[in-house]
Amino acid sequence: MTSAERSKDKRLRAIYNTTLEAQNKQRDEQGNACAICKRDFAKFTAFQDHEHKCCPRRKKNFCGKCNRGLICYLCNKWLVGVLEKQARDLSPIELCKRVIAYLEKWNKILKEKGCYLEKPEAEKAAV
C-alpha cells in the first residue's frame, strides 16, 4: 500500500469500522460508480453511506454494522441526507413512497395537459 492508501485505510478503520480493501471490493461490485445515480467515481468522490439513526454524525466513529453502499457527494448530501432529515416521524422509505406517488400523480396530470409535448422553437427561446 502507498502512504496515501495506508492513511485512507486508517481513516476508514477509525471512522467507519471498515477497511480500504473492503471499500475497494464494494467499489468493484458497484462498477466504480455511485450506488444510486451511477456517477463514475473516477470523476466524483465516493462517500461511505451509513444509517444515521444507528450511529449519529456527532459520534464521529461508527459501528460498521450500519454501513450501506458507496455514493457520490450529491446523492449523499442532497438525496439520502435530505430524505433522512425530512422523514422525521416517517421512515425515509415511506417518505420516498410518498414522493413517488406525488410525482406519478402529477406526471399523469401534466402529460394530459400536454406539458411533455415538443414545444415550438419560439416558445423554447422564451423559457
Coordinates of N, CA, C and O in Angstrom, one line a residue, residues 103 106-119:
L103 N -45.2 12.3 -7.5 CA -44.6 12.6 -8.9 C -45.4 11.8 -9.9 O -45.7 12.3 -11.0
W106 N -48.7 13.7 -10.5 CA -48.5 14.9 -11.3 C -48.0 14.6 -12.7 O -48.3 15.4 -13.6
N107 N -47.2 13.6 -12.9 CA -46.8 13.2 -14.2 C -47.9 12.9 -15.1 O -48.0 13.4 -16.3
K108 N -48.9 12.2 -14.6 CA -50.1 11.9 -15.4 C -50.9 13.1 -15.7 O -51.3 13.4 -16.9
I109 N -51.1 14.0 -14.7 CA -51.8 15.3 -15.0 C -51.1 16.1 -16.0 O -51.8 16.7 -16.9
L110 N -49.8 16.3 -15.8 CA -49.1 17.2 -16.7 C -49.0 16.6 -18.1 O -49.1 17.3 -19.1
K111 N -49.0 15.3 -18.2 CA -49.0 14.6 -19.6 C -50.3 14.9 -20.3 O -50.3 15.2 -21.4
E112 N -51.4 14.8 -19.5 CA -52.8 15.1 -20.1 C -52.9 16.6 -20.5 O -53.6 16.9 -21.5
K113 N -52.2 17.5 -19.8 CA -52.2 18.9 -20.2 C -51.3 19.2 -21.4 O -51.3 20.3 -21.9
G114 N -50.5 18.2 -21.8 CA -49.6 18.4 -22.9 C -48.2 19.0 -22.5 O -47.4 19.5 -23.3
C115 N -47.9 18.9 -21.2 CA -46.6 19.5 -20.7 C -45.4 18.9 -21.4 O -44.4 19.6 -21.6
Y116 N -45.5 17.6 -21.7 CA -44.3 17.0 -22.2 C -44.2 16.9 -23.8 O -43.3 16.3 -24.3
L117 N -45.1 17.6 -24.4 CA -45.1 17.6 -25.9 C -44.0 18.5 -26.4 O -43.6 19.5 -25.7
E118 N -43.4 18.3 -27.6 CA -42.4 19.1 -28.1 C -42.9 20.6 -28.2 O -44.0 20.8 -28.8
K119 N -42.1 21.5 -27.8 CA -42.5 22.9 -27.8 C -42.0 23.6 -29.1 O -40.8 23.3 -29.5

